[in-house]
Short mmCIF file of C-alpha atoms in Angstrom, two decimals:
data_model
loop_
_atom_site.label_atom_id
_atom_site.label_comp_id
_atom_site.label_asym_id
_atom_site.label_seq_id
_atom_site.Cartn_x
_atom_site.Cartn_y
_atom_site.Cartn_z
CA MET F 807 0.10 0.28 0.13
CA SER F 808 0.91 3.57 -0.83
CA PHE F 809 0.36 6.89 0.87
CA TYR F 810 -1.13 9.13 -2.01
CA TYR F 811 -0.74 13.37 -1.17
CA THR F 812 -3.13 15.78 -3.21
CA ARG F 813 -0.97 19.64 -3.79
CA ILE F 814 -2.43 22.12 -6.79
CA VAL F 815 1.32 24.13 -7.33
CA HIS F 816 1.67 27.53 -6.29
CA PHE F 817 2.96 30.20 -7.13
CA GLN F 818 5.64 30.58 -4.86
CA ASP F 819 7.11 27.41 -5.73
CA THR F 820 7.85 28.35 -9.81
CA ASP F 821 10.49 30.65 -11.35
CA ALA F 822 11.02 32.95 -13.30
CA ALA F 823 11.29 30.16 -15.84
CA GLY F 824 7.76 29.88 -15.04
CA VAL F 825 7.71 26.33 -13.60
CA VAL F 826 8.49 24.41 -10.37
CA TYR F 827 11.82 25.66 -8.95
CA PHE F 828 13.82 22.21 -8.92
CA ALA F 829 13.98 21.88 -4.93
CA ASN F 830 10.90 22.71 -4.38
CA VAL F 831 9.65 19.16 -5.29
CA LEU F 832 12.19 17.65 -3.01
CA ALA F 833 9.79 20.13 -0.16
CA MET F 834 7.06 19.11 -1.56
CA CYS F 835 7.84 15.32 -1.65
CA HIS F 836 8.62 15.94 2.30
CA GLU F 837 4.98 17.34 3.06
CA ALA F 838 3.21 13.86 1.42
CA TYR F 839 5.87 12.31 4.58
CA GLU F 840 4.47 15.02 7.35
CA THR F 841 1.14 14.37 5.61
CA SER F 842 1.25 10.99 5.90
CA LEU F 843 2.41 11.17 10.04
CA ILE F 844 -0.20 12.81 10.34
CA ALA F 845 -2.64 10.25 9.20
CA PHE F 846 -1.18 8.48 11.23
CA GLY F 847 -1.88 10.36 14.05
CA ILE F 848 1.90 11.71 15.21
CA ASN F 849 1.56 14.87 16.77
CA LEU F 850 4.21 17.34 13.47
CA LYS F 851 5.09 19.80 16.55
CA VAL F 852 6.62 16.90 18.94
CA PHE F 853 7.92 15.09 16.18
CA PHE F 854 10.08 17.11 14.85
CA SER F 855 11.48 19.66 17.72
CA ASN F 856 12.10 16.24 19.73
CA GLN F 857 14.97 16.61 22.01
CA GLU F 858 15.70 12.82 22.53
CA VAL F 859 15.35 11.53 19.05
CA ALA F 860 15.87 12.78 15.18
CA ILE F 861 15.25 11.52 12.35
CA PRO F 862 16.81 14.28 10.02
CA ILE F 863 17.35 13.15 5.60
CA ILE F 864 20.79 12.23 5.66
CA HIS F 865 20.76 11.68 1.42
CA ALA F 866 17.97 12.69 -1.43
CA SER F 867 17.65 12.98 -4.83
CA VAL F 868 14.92 14.00 -7.38
CA ASP F 869 14.83 13.46 -11.16
CA PHE F 870 12.46 15.34 -13.44
CA ARG F 871 10.55 14.52 -16.70
CA ARG F 872 8.30 17.35 -17.32
CA PRO F 873 8.06 20.80 -16.34
CA MET F 874 5.31 21.90 -13.83
CA PHE F 875 3.33 24.56 -13.96
CA CYS F 876 1.44 26.99 -11.43
CA GLY F 877 -2.02 25.71 -10.86
CA ASP F 878 -1.27 21.38 -11.60
CA GLU F 879 -2.55 19.83 -9.98
CA LEU F 880 -0.37 16.75 -8.39
CA SER F 881 -0.09 13.44 -7.38
CA ILE F 882 2.91 12.35 -4.49
CA LYS F 883 2.76 9.15 -3.85
CA LEU F 884 4.83 7.66 -1.57
CA MET F 885 6.20 4.24 -0.03
CA PRO F 886 9.42 3.34 2.40
CA LYS F 887 11.71 0.75 1.18
CA GLY F 888 14.00 -0.91 2.68
CA TRP F 889 14.78 -0.23 6.48
CA GLY F 890 16.36 -1.20 9.24
CA ASP F 891 16.57 -0.50 12.75
CA ASP F 892 18.12 2.93 12.49
CA GLU F 893 17.31 3.96 9.60
CA PHE F 894 14.74 3.78 6.10
CA GLU F 895 14.58 5.23 2.89
CA ILE F 896 11.40 6.57 1.18
CA SER F 897 11.00 6.46 -2.47
CA TYR F 898 8.21 9.40 -4.49
CA GLN F 899 6.88 9.44 -7.33
CA VAL F 900 5.15 12.79 -8.37
CA PHE F 901 1.46 12.65 -10.96
CA LEU F 902 -0.06 14.92 -12.75
CA LYS F 903 -3.25 15.13 -13.04
CA GLU F 904 -4.31 15.21 -16.99
CA VAL F 905 -0.62 13.55 -17.95
CA GLY F 906 -1.88 10.75 -16.26
CA LYS F 907 -0.05 7.42 -15.75
CA MET F 908 3.69 8.27 -16.33
CA TRP F 909 5.19 10.41 -13.56
CA VAL F 910 6.51 13.64 -13.96
CA ALA F 911 9.02 13.92 -11.47
CA ARG F 912 10.51 10.66 -8.74
CA ALA F 913 12.45 11.73 -5.70
CA ASN F 914 14.46 9.76 -2.94
CA THR F 915 14.95 10.90 0.69
CA LYS F 916 17.54 8.62 3.21
CA HIS F 917 16.87 9.22 6.96
CA VAL F 918 18.72 8.06 9.87
CA CYS F 919 17.47 7.36 13.41
CA ILE F 920 19.61 9.80 15.52
CA HIS F 921 19.72 11.42 18.98
CA PRO F 922 19.89 15.21 18.36
CA GLN F 923 22.95 16.39 21.19
CA THR F 924 25.96 13.18 20.26
CA ARG F 925 24.28 12.90 17.00
CA SER F 926 24.98 8.69 17.55
CA ARG F 927 22.86 6.85 16.20
CA GLN F 928 19.73 4.86 17.68
CA LYS F 929 16.93 2.61 17.18
CA LEU F 930 13.34 3.70 15.29
CA SER F 931 10.44 4.26 17.63
CA ASP F 932 7.29 1.48 17.89
CA GLU F 933 5.99 4.53 15.93
CA MET F 934 7.99 4.76 13.47
CA ARG F 935 8.22 1.28 13.16
CA ARG F 936 4.57 0.70 13.09
CA TRP F 937 4.26 3.47 10.91
CA LEU F 938 6.80 2.06 8.20
CA LEU F 939 5.25 -1.83 8.55
CA SER F 940 1.44 0.47 7.60
CA PHE F 941 2.60 0.50 4.21
CA GLY F 942 2.89 -3.32 4.08
CA SER F 943 5.09 -5.55 2.69
CA SER F 944 6.54 -3.84 -0.46
CA MET B 1076 -19.01 36.15 1.32
CA SER B 1077 -15.73 34.76 2.94
CA PHE B 1078 -13.46 32.11 1.41
CA TYR B 1079 -11.99 29.89 3.78
CA TYR B 1080 -8.56 28.09 2.74
CA THR B 1081 -7.35 25.06 4.57
CA ARG B 1082 -3.74 24.29 5.12
CA ILE B 1083 -1.58 22.30 7.55
CA VAL B 1084 2.03 24.07 8.25
CA HIS B 1085 4.12 22.36 6.59
CA PHE B 1086 7.79 21.62 8.45
CA GLN B 1087 10.05 24.09 5.88
CA ASP B 1088 7.42 26.67 7.39
CA THR B 1089 9.40 26.66 10.50
CA ASP B 1090 12.37 28.42 11.62
CA ALA B 1091 15.17 27.46 14.19
CA ALA B 1092 12.99 29.26 17.59
CA GLY B 1093 10.35 25.97 16.36
CA VAL B 1094 7.49 28.40 14.56
CA VAL B 1095 6.26 29.57 11.51
CA TYR B 1096 9.03 32.08 9.74
CA PHE B 1097 6.49 35.48 9.49
CA ALA B 1098 7.11 36.11 5.59
CA ASN B 1099 6.09 32.64 5.37
CA VAL B 1100 2.26 33.60 6.80
CA LEU B 1101 1.90 35.77 3.47
CA ALA B 1102 2.94 33.00 1.23
CA MET B 1103 -0.39 31.03 2.56
CA CYS B 1104 -1.89 33.84 2.22
CA HIS B 1105 -1.42 34.36 -1.33
CA GLU B 1106 -1.32 30.23 -1.42
CA ALA B 1107 -5.69 31.33 -0.38
CA TYR B 1108 -5.63 34.06 -2.90
CA GLU B 1109 -4.85 31.38 -5.83
CA THR B 1110 -7.22 28.77 -4.87
CA SER B 1111 -9.86 31.33 -4.32
CA LEU B 1112 -9.25 32.19 -7.48
CA ILE B 1113 -8.70 28.05 -8.81
CA ALA B 1114 -12.05 27.69 -6.91
CA PHE B 1115 -13.66 30.36 -8.96
CA GLY B 1116 -12.51 28.60 -12.92
CA ILE B 1117 -9.43 30.62 -13.36
CA ASN B 1118 -6.34 28.61 -14.94
CA LEU B 1119 -3.56 30.07 -12.71
CA LYS B 1120 -0.45 29.26 -15.24
CA VAL B 1121 -2.48 31.47 -17.69
CA PHE B 1122 -3.07 34.23 -14.63
CA PHE B 1123 0.01 34.29 -13.98
CA SER B 1124 2.69 34.62 -16.66
CA ASN B 1125 -0.21 36.70 -19.30
CA GLN B 1126 1.70 38.82 -21.30
CA GLU B 1127 -0.86 41.45 -21.09
CA VAL B 1128 -2.29 42.11 -17.84
CA ALA B 1129 -0.71 41.63 -15.15
CA ILE B 1130 -1.91 42.36 -10.76
CA PRO B 1131 1.00 42.16 -8.76
CA ILE B 1132 0.59 43.23 -5.02
CA ILE B 1133 2.85 46.73 -4.20
CA HIS B 1134 1.21 46.96 -0.71
CA ALA B 1135 1.47 44.33 2.09
CA SER B 1136 1.06 43.54 5.93
CA VAL B 1137 0.77 41.08 8.51
CA ASP B 1138 0.26 41.11 11.90
CA PHE B 1139 0.72 38.61 14.48
CA ARG B 1140 -1.04 37.57 18.06
CA ARG B 1141 0.22 34.04 17.90
CA PRO B 1142 3.47 31.49 17.06
CA MET B 1143 2.31 28.37 14.37
CA PHE B 1144 3.92 25.87 14.58
CA CYS B 1145 4.93 22.45 12.69
CA GLY B 1146 1.00 20.35 11.92
CA ASP B 1147 -0.86 23.55 13.00
CA GLU B 1148 -4.06 22.89 11.49
CA LEU B 1149 -5.22 26.39 9.84
CA SER B 1150 -7.89 28.01 8.20
CA ILE B 1151 -7.86 31.23 6.42
CA LYS B 1152 -10.59 33.73 5.82
CA LEU B 1153 -10.18 35.68 2.74
CA MET B 1154 -11.72 38.88 1.68
CA PRO B 1155 -11.76 41.14 -0.67
CA LYS B 1156 -12.69 44.93 0.06
CA GLY B 1157 -12.25 48.33 -1.00
CA TRP B 1158 -11.60 47.68 -4.97
CA GLY B 1159 -11.71 50.30 -7.94
CA ASP B 1160 -11.31 49.93 -11.69
CA ASP B 1161 -7.49 48.85 -12.04
CA GLU B 1162 -6.66 47.84 -7.76
CA PHE B 1163 -8.55 45.74 -5.19
CA GLU B 1164 -7.40 44.93 -1.57
CA ILE B 1165 -7.57 41.35 -0.10
CA SER B 1166 -8.13 40.93 4.11
CA TYR B 1167 -7.41 38.12 5.10
CA GLN B 1168 -7.75 36.20 8.71
CA VAL B 1169 -5.81 33.32 10.30
CA PHE B 1170 -7.14 31.10 12.45
CA LEU B 1171 -6.21 28.08 14.47
CA LYS B 1172 -8.44 25.17 14.86
CA GLU B 1173 -8.02 24.18 17.94
CA VAL B 1174 -8.01 28.50 19.22
CA GLY B 1175 -11.27 29.20 18.09
CA LYS B 1176 -12.50 33.27 17.48
CA MET B 1177 -9.51 34.99 17.83
CA TRP B 1178 -7.44 35.21 14.33
CA VAL B 1179 -2.98 34.13 15.33
CA ALA B 1180 -2.01 36.32 12.52
CA ARG B 1181 -4.19 39.04 10.18
CA ALA B 1182 -2.39 40.51 6.41
CA ASN B 1183 -3.43 42.49 3.47
CA THR B 1184 -2.38 42.61 0.32
CA LYS B 1185 -2.54 45.38 -2.17
CA HIS B 1186 -2.88 44.11 -6.18
CA VAL B 1187 -2.51 46.87 -9.05
CA CYS B 1188 -3.50 45.25 -12.33
CA ILE B 1189 -1.08 47.08 -15.50
CA HIS B 1190 0.23 45.93 -18.56
CA PRO B 1191 3.45 43.37 -17.53
CA GLN B 1192 5.96 45.54 -20.19
CA THR B 1193 4.71 49.46 -19.83
CA ARG B 1194 3.66 49.05 -16.03
CA SER B 1195 1.37 51.32 -16.65
CA ARG B 1196 -2.40 50.52 -15.52
CA GLN B 1197 -5.04 49.27 -16.93
CA LYS B 1198 -8.88 48.06 -15.93
CA LEU B 1199 -9.48 44.82 -14.16
CA SER B 1200 -10.36 42.26 -16.15
CA ASP B 1201 -14.32 41.19 -16.49
CA GLU B 1202 -12.96 38.19 -15.25
CA MET B 1203 -11.64 39.76 -12.19
CA ARG B 1204 -14.16 41.95 -11.69
CA ARG B 1205 -16.77 38.66 -11.13
CA TRP B 1206 -13.66 37.82 -8.92
CA LEU B 1207 -14.72 40.40 -6.75
CA LEU B 1208 -18.46 40.81 -7.22
CA SER B 1209 -18.44 36.91 -6.48
CA PHE B 1210 -17.68 37.82 -2.51
CA GLY B 1211 -21.04 40.45 -2.39
CA SER B 1212 -20.64 43.25 -0.40
CA SER B 1213 -18.92 42.99 2.35
CA MET Y 1226 23.87 55.70 10.64
CA SER Y 1227 22.80 52.98 8.72
CA PHE Y 1228 23.46 49.68 7.15
CA TYR Y 1229 23.81 48.30 4.43
CA TYR Y 1230 23.27 44.85 2.58
CA THR Y 1231 23.95 43.76 -0.75
CA ARG Y 1232 22.64 41.06 -2.27
CA ILE Y 1233 22.27 39.63 -5.87
CA VAL Y 1234 19.29 38.44 -6.62
CA HIS Y 1235 18.36 34.18 -6.93
CA PHE Y 1236 16.52 31.85 -9.47
CA GLN Y 1237 14.41 31.44 -6.58
CA ASP Y 1238 13.62 34.40 -4.93
CA THR Y 1239 11.18 34.64 -8.45
CA ASP Y 1240 8.51 33.75 -9.88
CA ALA Y 1241 6.53 32.82 -12.97
CA ALA Y 1242 5.75 36.56 -13.54
CA GLY Y 1243 9.91 36.44 -13.66
CA VAL Y 1244 10.04 38.79 -11.16
CA VAL Y 1245 10.70 38.55 -7.35
CA TYR Y 1246 7.99 36.79 -5.31
CA PHE Y 1247 6.07 39.81 -2.89
CA ALA Y 1248 6.87 37.85 0.33
CA ASN Y 1249 10.48 36.80 -0.27
CA VAL Y 1250 11.23 40.27 -0.05
CA LEU Y 1251 10.12 41.03 3.26
CA ALA Y 1252 13.03 37.26 3.78
CA MET Y 1253 15.56 40.04 2.13
CA CYS Y 1254 15.10 41.82 4.65
CA HIS Y 1255 15.45 39.65 7.03
CA GLU Y 1256 18.88 39.08 5.80
CA ALA Y 1257 20.06 42.26 5.97
CA TYR Y 1258 18.91 42.09 10.14
CA GLU Y 1259 20.73 38.88 10.33
CA THR Y 1260 24.09 40.50 8.49
CA SER Y 1261 23.63 43.36 10.47
CA LEU Y 1262 23.86 41.42 14.53
CA ILE Y 1263 26.60 39.49 13.00
CA ALA Y 1264 28.89 42.66 11.94
CA PHE Y 1265 27.91 43.87 15.56
CA GLY Y 1266 29.39 40.79 17.00
CA ILE Y 1267 26.02 38.65 17.47
CA ASN Y 1268 26.09 34.71 17.29
CA LEU Y 1269 22.71 33.76 15.19
CA LYS Y 1270 22.70 30.83 16.17
CA VAL Y 1271 22.21 31.11 19.79
CA PHE Y 1272 19.72 34.42 19.53
CA PHE Y 1273 17.71 32.75 16.81
CA SER Y 1274 17.13 29.97 19.41
CA ASN Y 1275 17.74 31.16 23.19
CA GLN Y 1276 15.74 29.92 25.63
CA GLU Y 1277 15.20 32.45 26.99
CA VAL Y 1278 14.09 35.40 25.46
CA ALA Y 1279 13.43 35.41 22.24
CA ILE Y 1280 12.21 38.71 19.79
CA PRO Y 1281 10.17 38.06 17.65
CA ILE Y 1282 7.90 40.38 15.20
CA ILE Y 1283 4.60 41.44 15.43
CA HIS Y 1284 3.84 43.05 12.34
CA ALA Y 1285 5.72 43.76 9.21
CA SER Y 1286 4.40 45.77 6.03
CA VAL Y 1287 6.35 45.52 2.62
CA ASP Y 1288 6.16 48.55 -0.89
CA PHE Y 1289 6.68 47.75 -4.30
CA ARG Y 1290 7.22 50.64 -6.44
CA ARG Y 1291 9.16 48.86 -9.34
CA PRO Y 1292 10.00 44.85 -10.34
CA MET Y 1293 12.87 43.22 -9.47
CA PHE Y 1294 14.57 40.19 -11.98
CA CYS Y 1295 17.11 37.77 -11.59
CA GLY Y 1296 20.54 38.78 -11.17
CA ASP Y 1297 19.85 42.31 -9.85
CA GLU Y 1298 21.78 44.06 -7.45
CA LEU Y 1299 20.25 45.07 -4.30
CA SER Y 1300 21.09 47.18 -1.67
CA ILE Y 1301 19.24 46.70 1.25
CA LYS Y 1302 19.33 50.35 3.80
CA LEU Y 1303 18.62 49.30 7.10
CA MET Y 1304 17.68 51.98 10.41
CA PRO Y 1305 15.44 50.96 13.35
CA LYS Y 1306 13.42 53.64 14.36
CA GLY Y 1307 10.77 54.04 17.24
CA TRP Y 1308 12.26 51.35 20.01
CA GLY Y 1309 11.34 51.53 23.92
CA ASP Y 1310 12.13 49.05 26.32
CA ASP Y 1311 10.95 46.02 24.91
CA GLU Y 1312 10.84 46.34 21.57
CA PHE Y 1313 11.57 48.62 18.74
CA GLU Y 1314 10.89 48.58 14.66
CA ILE Y 1315 13.39 48.53 11.35
CA SER Y 1316 12.69 49.91 8.51
CA TYR Y 1317 14.09 49.25 5.04
CA GLN Y 1318 15.21 50.61 2.05
CA VAL Y 1319 15.87 48.23 -0.95
CA PHE Y 1320 17.70 50.50 -3.57
CA LEU Y 1321 18.64 48.40 -7.37
CA LYS Y 1322 21.89 49.26 -7.85
CA GLU Y 1323 21.73 50.57 -11.43
CA VAL Y 1324 18.23 52.43 -10.53
CA GLY Y 1325 20.10 54.97 -8.13
CA LYS Y 1326 18.53 56.78 -5.39
CA MET Y 1327 15.08 55.90 -5.11
CA TRP Y 1328 13.92 53.14 -3.81
CA VAL Y 1329 12.39 49.98 -5.58
CA ALA Y 1330 10.84 48.89 -1.95
CA ARG Y 1331 10.36 49.20 1.48
CA ALA Y 1332 8.92 47.46 4.48
CA ASN Y 1333 9.37 47.58 7.81
CA THR Y 1334 9.02 45.40 10.83
CA LYS Y 1335 8.18 45.73 14.21
CA HIS Y 1336 9.47 43.30 17.08
CA VAL Y 1337 8.92 42.75 20.28
CA CYS Y 1338 10.63 40.84 23.04
CA ILE Y 1339 9.58 38.00 24.77
CA HIS Y 1340 10.13 34.86 27.45
CA PRO Y 1341 9.77 32.31 24.30
CA GLN Y 1342 7.55 30.46 27.28
CA THR Y 1343 5.39 32.11 28.66
CA ARG Y 1344 5.76 34.77 26.11
CA SER Y 1345 5.42 37.82 28.01
CA ARG Y 1346 7.25 40.53 27.09
CA GLN Y 1347 10.60 41.38 28.86
CA LYS Y 1348 13.43 43.65 28.57
CA LEU Y 1349 15.07 44.06 25.33
CA SER Y 1350 19.24 42.65 26.48
CA ASP Y 1351 21.54 45.40 27.21
CA GLU Y 1352 23.56 43.68 23.83
CA MET Y 1353 20.01 43.82 21.84
CA ARG Y 1354 20.40 48.47 23.34
CA ARG Y 1355 23.86 48.49 22.63
CA TRP Y 1356 23.05 47.41 18.59
CA LEU Y 1357 19.69 49.72 17.94
CA LEU Y 1358 22.03 52.76 19.91
CA SER Y 1359 24.84 51.83 17.58
CA PHE Y 1360 23.19 53.68 14.97
CA GLY Y 1361 23.03 56.82 16.75
CA SER Y 1362 19.96 58.79 16.58
CA SER Y 1363 18.17 59.56 13.94
CA MET V 510 40.11 25.05 -11.39
CA SER V 511 36.88 25.73 -9.02
CA PHE V 512 35.15 28.44 -8.34
CA TYR V 513 34.02 29.14 -4.58
CA TYR V 514 30.55 30.79 -3.45
CA THR V 515 30.58 32.14 0.35
CA ARG V 516 26.87 31.80 2.16
CA ILE V 517 25.93 32.57 5.69
CA VAL V 518 23.08 30.01 6.67
CA HIS V 519 19.62 32.27 6.90
CA PHE V 520 17.74 32.34 9.35
CA GLN V 521 14.70 31.52 6.94
CA ASP V 522 17.04 28.17 5.48
CA THR V 523 16.29 26.76 8.95
CA ASP V 524 13.43 25.00 10.32
CA ALA V 525 12.36 23.72 13.98
CA ALA V 526 14.24 20.89 13.85
CA GLY V 527 17.26 24.19 14.69
CA VAL V 528 18.96 23.30 11.10
CA VAL V 529 18.90 24.01 7.52
CA TYR V 530 16.06 22.19 6.16
CA PHE V 531 17.58 19.76 3.55
CA ALA V 532 15.96 21.23 0.30
CA ASN V 533 17.78 24.46 0.91
CA VAL V 534 21.37 23.00 0.67
CA LEU V 535 20.15 22.88 -2.75
CA ALA V 536 19.00 26.03 -3.66
CA MET V 537 22.11 27.07 -1.68
CA CYS V 538 24.02 25.31 -4.83
CA HIS V 539 22.44 26.56 -7.04
CA GLU V 540 23.33 30.15 -5.61
CA ALA V 541 26.50 29.13 -6.17
CA TYR V 542 26.12 28.42 -9.58
CA GLU V 543 24.29 31.75 -10.70
CA THR V 544 26.86 34.18 -9.59
CA SER V 545 29.74 31.28 -10.91
CA LEU V 546 27.77 32.62 -14.62
CA ILE V 547 27.82 36.38 -13.02
CA ALA V 548 30.99 36.44 -12.33
CA PHE V 549 31.56 35.08 -15.75
CA GLY V 550 30.33 38.16 -17.50
CA ILE V 551 25.84 35.96 -17.65
CA ASN V 552 23.25 38.37 -17.70
CA LEU V 553 21.14 36.01 -15.78
CA LYS V 554 17.31 37.66 -16.48
CA VAL V 555 18.22 36.22 -19.88
CA PHE V 556 19.56 33.19 -19.08
CA PHE V 557 16.81 32.35 -16.74
CA SER V 558 14.00 33.28 -19.00
CA ASN V 559 15.09 32.93 -22.93
CA GLN V 560 12.39 31.73 -24.85
CA GLU V 561 15.37 30.14 -26.96
CA VAL V 562 16.98 28.00 -25.32
CA ALA V 563 17.31 26.78 -20.85
CA ILE V 564 19.06 24.12 -19.47
CA PRO V 565 16.91 23.04 -16.80
CA ILE V 566 17.58 20.58 -13.74
CA ILE V 567 16.88 17.18 -14.61
CA HIS V 568 18.49 15.33 -12.48
CA ALA V 569 19.89 16.25 -8.39
CA SER V 570 21.42 14.20 -5.66
CA VAL V 571 22.64 15.34 -2.20
CA ASP V 572 24.50 14.18 0.64
CA PHE V 573 24.64 15.58 4.34
CA ARG V 574 27.42 14.91 6.78
CA ARG V 575 26.85 17.40 9.42
CA PRO V 576 23.69 19.37 10.50
CA MET V 577 24.76 23.08 9.39
CA PHE V 578 23.02 25.93 11.92
CA CYS V 579 22.00 29.88 11.08
CA GLY V 580 25.03 31.76 11.07
CA ASP V 581 27.01 29.19 9.93
CA GLU V 582 29.80 30.88 7.34
CA LEU V 583 29.35 28.03 4.36
CA SER V 584 31.97 27.62 1.48
CA ILE V 585 30.64 26.16 -1.45
CA LYS V 586 32.51 24.73 -3.75
CA LEU V 587 31.34 24.55 -7.65
CA MET V 588 33.04 22.21 -10.38
CA PRO V 589 31.14 21.21 -13.42
CA LYS V 590 32.26 17.57 -14.63
CA GLY V 591 31.15 14.94 -17.72
CA TRP V 592 29.28 17.52 -20.51
CA GLY V 593 28.39 17.14 -23.93
CA ASP V 594 27.15 18.97 -26.71
CA ASP V 595 23.60 19.15 -24.54
CA GLU V 596 24.75 18.63 -21.12
CA PHE V 597 26.17 18.83 -18.25
CA GLU V 598 26.63 18.27 -14.62
CA ILE V 599 27.79 19.55 -11.72
CA SER V 600 28.94 18.40 -8.04
CA TYR V 601 29.58 20.62 -5.81
CA GLN V 602 31.21 20.64 -1.90
CA VAL V 603 29.74 22.50 1.14
CA PHE V 604 32.96 23.34 3.90
CA LEU V 605 31.83 25.29 7.01
CA LYS V 606 34.27 27.73 8.08
CA GLU V 607 35.37 26.02 10.98
CA VAL V 608 35.42 23.05 10.75
CA GLY V 609 37.76 22.63 7.81
CA LYS V 610 38.66 20.67 5.45
CA MET V 611 36.22 18.00 5.08
CA TRP V 612 32.61 18.90 3.37
CA VAL V 613 29.29 18.80 5.50
CA ALA V 614 27.45 18.23 2.69
CA ARG V 615 28.08 17.75 -1.11
CA ALA V 616 25.42 17.44 -3.66
CA ASN V 617 25.22 17.04 -7.58
CA THR V 618 23.21 18.33 -10.68
CA LYS V 619 22.54 17.76 -13.68
CA HIS V 620 21.50 20.13 -16.99
CA VAL V 621 20.35 19.28 -20.23
CA CYS V 622 20.06 22.05 -22.91
CA ILE V 623 16.56 21.86 -25.00
CA HIS V 624 14.52 24.94 -26.50
CA PRO V 625 11.27 25.21 -23.43
CA GLN V 626 8.22 24.73 -26.37
CA THR V 627 9.25 21.80 -27.32
CA ARG V 628 11.00 20.04 -24.99
CA SER V 629 13.42 19.14 -27.33
CA ARG V 630 17.44 18.91 -26.83
CA GLN V 631 19.23 21.11 -28.60
CA LYS V 632 23.08 22.27 -28.55
CA LEU V 633 24.69 23.88 -25.61
CA SER V 634 25.62 27.52 -26.20
CA ASP V 635 29.03 28.97 -26.99
CA GLU V 636 28.46 30.84 -23.79
CA MET V 637 27.85 28.45 -21.63
CA ARG V 638 30.96 25.98 -24.06
CA ARG V 639 33.46 28.62 -22.71
CA TRP V 640 31.81 28.91 -19.32
CA LEU V 641 32.65 25.12 -18.87
CA LEU V 642 35.71 25.09 -20.67
CA SER V 643 36.81 28.33 -18.34
CA PHE V 644 37.09 24.69 -15.24
CA GLY V 645 40.42 23.86 -17.34
CA SER V 646 40.19 20.14 -17.01
CA SER V 647 38.74 17.86 -14.47
#
């Protein structure tokens, strides 16, 4: 099972070339991640400013097949993949409503669970493990 | 009649003080404006990159009463006010779902209709006049 | 005495209308504020994530006279004005190198010194008072 | 030869976790690219809104080794690599002044030269070829 996040392209997402600025697509994918966490019952305010545990992104990549324009209706498909005790990856596919089945962009983020102060690795919380398991076996 | 836009505070909206970065509230209000235009049937891609007519913002202001946090559910109330042949103003009130009737932020944007090349003023299009009229008399 | 901050307009600052997105001008003005604090010897990391004292913006406004384009060289003039025991205002004028003496945008931010947890007002630190005094009498 | 771009971390670059938001590092790297083009004499306004030729990013990736904080002084090293008739890649290494020789983040962007309307590939301009050659053989 995947999670889908729907998002209109805002004016602020675009640049003077008339299309979505490349790095903003990663921000949209992160919104999909946040929305999935909320849907699972996780409190974002606590999650992202927790003094005991943080899950920063250590790698991200993104590919673009077609430009996206202001007002475009996007559907972002989120799916965790390849996770271990203290890390996980998420893959995203961005679809344009009119275009159909082909992705217009796709992305990948790798997250590692750490202690915010020492930056040393620690195991994912039970809550995050349940969130990951909720997607079933990929 | 007012238009309401619902919006979750994203992680990217926040800053190291743990709350929404001040200028991002104006961007959220602009999203409310865009969403209202879409709801009225206006094509945003054409609207914002039109070579014949542009309606740039010439003034904006924003007041903050309370901080907003990642994951907060916001409702933005949009209402045009005081408009003429070639200009209009929009007022916004940002409400936090839990807090209730008091606004947590409010903003104001003033827009002027111009020729993008010459920057001289021109009358608002019939479409924009209809959009303004659709809110009724305030 | 005023503080001047020089800044090139980045591609990301622009939108599909080909000019700087309105809310980004406030962000550039805030950069000028940050740069002035650094120049005065203030540690920004400590300043903006201090658990004892915060100086959030409670009001901001911005006016635009001309559009700004990618690559434009801006000079932002910063000048505190009208400050009291627990608050101050800053005015900004944005100049375009080629255009000369006329501002292309101007802005204003009002800051209030508070306890981050209780949100109650407190006096400005000696450091901030010295920063304000360093501009002389306007 | 590489190009170096110096950049202070702004408050807006950070998020509620107290560090630079991941996607903003790619935006900083793009600023380094823009600054390198300006230094070579290229007009950014024309470059990024050219109706005849565009060089969009079709792939980007970024790795993080350490978090970056508000006020941190970054030095971004830019170096083109592996380019052909109608495409090129750029690698970036982000250094923190205090930390020294180890990169804190690194990134990669792949650019393809196209006709903005048809989106079909075309050869890089002589100007861009000269910009690429100016870095010497890698």
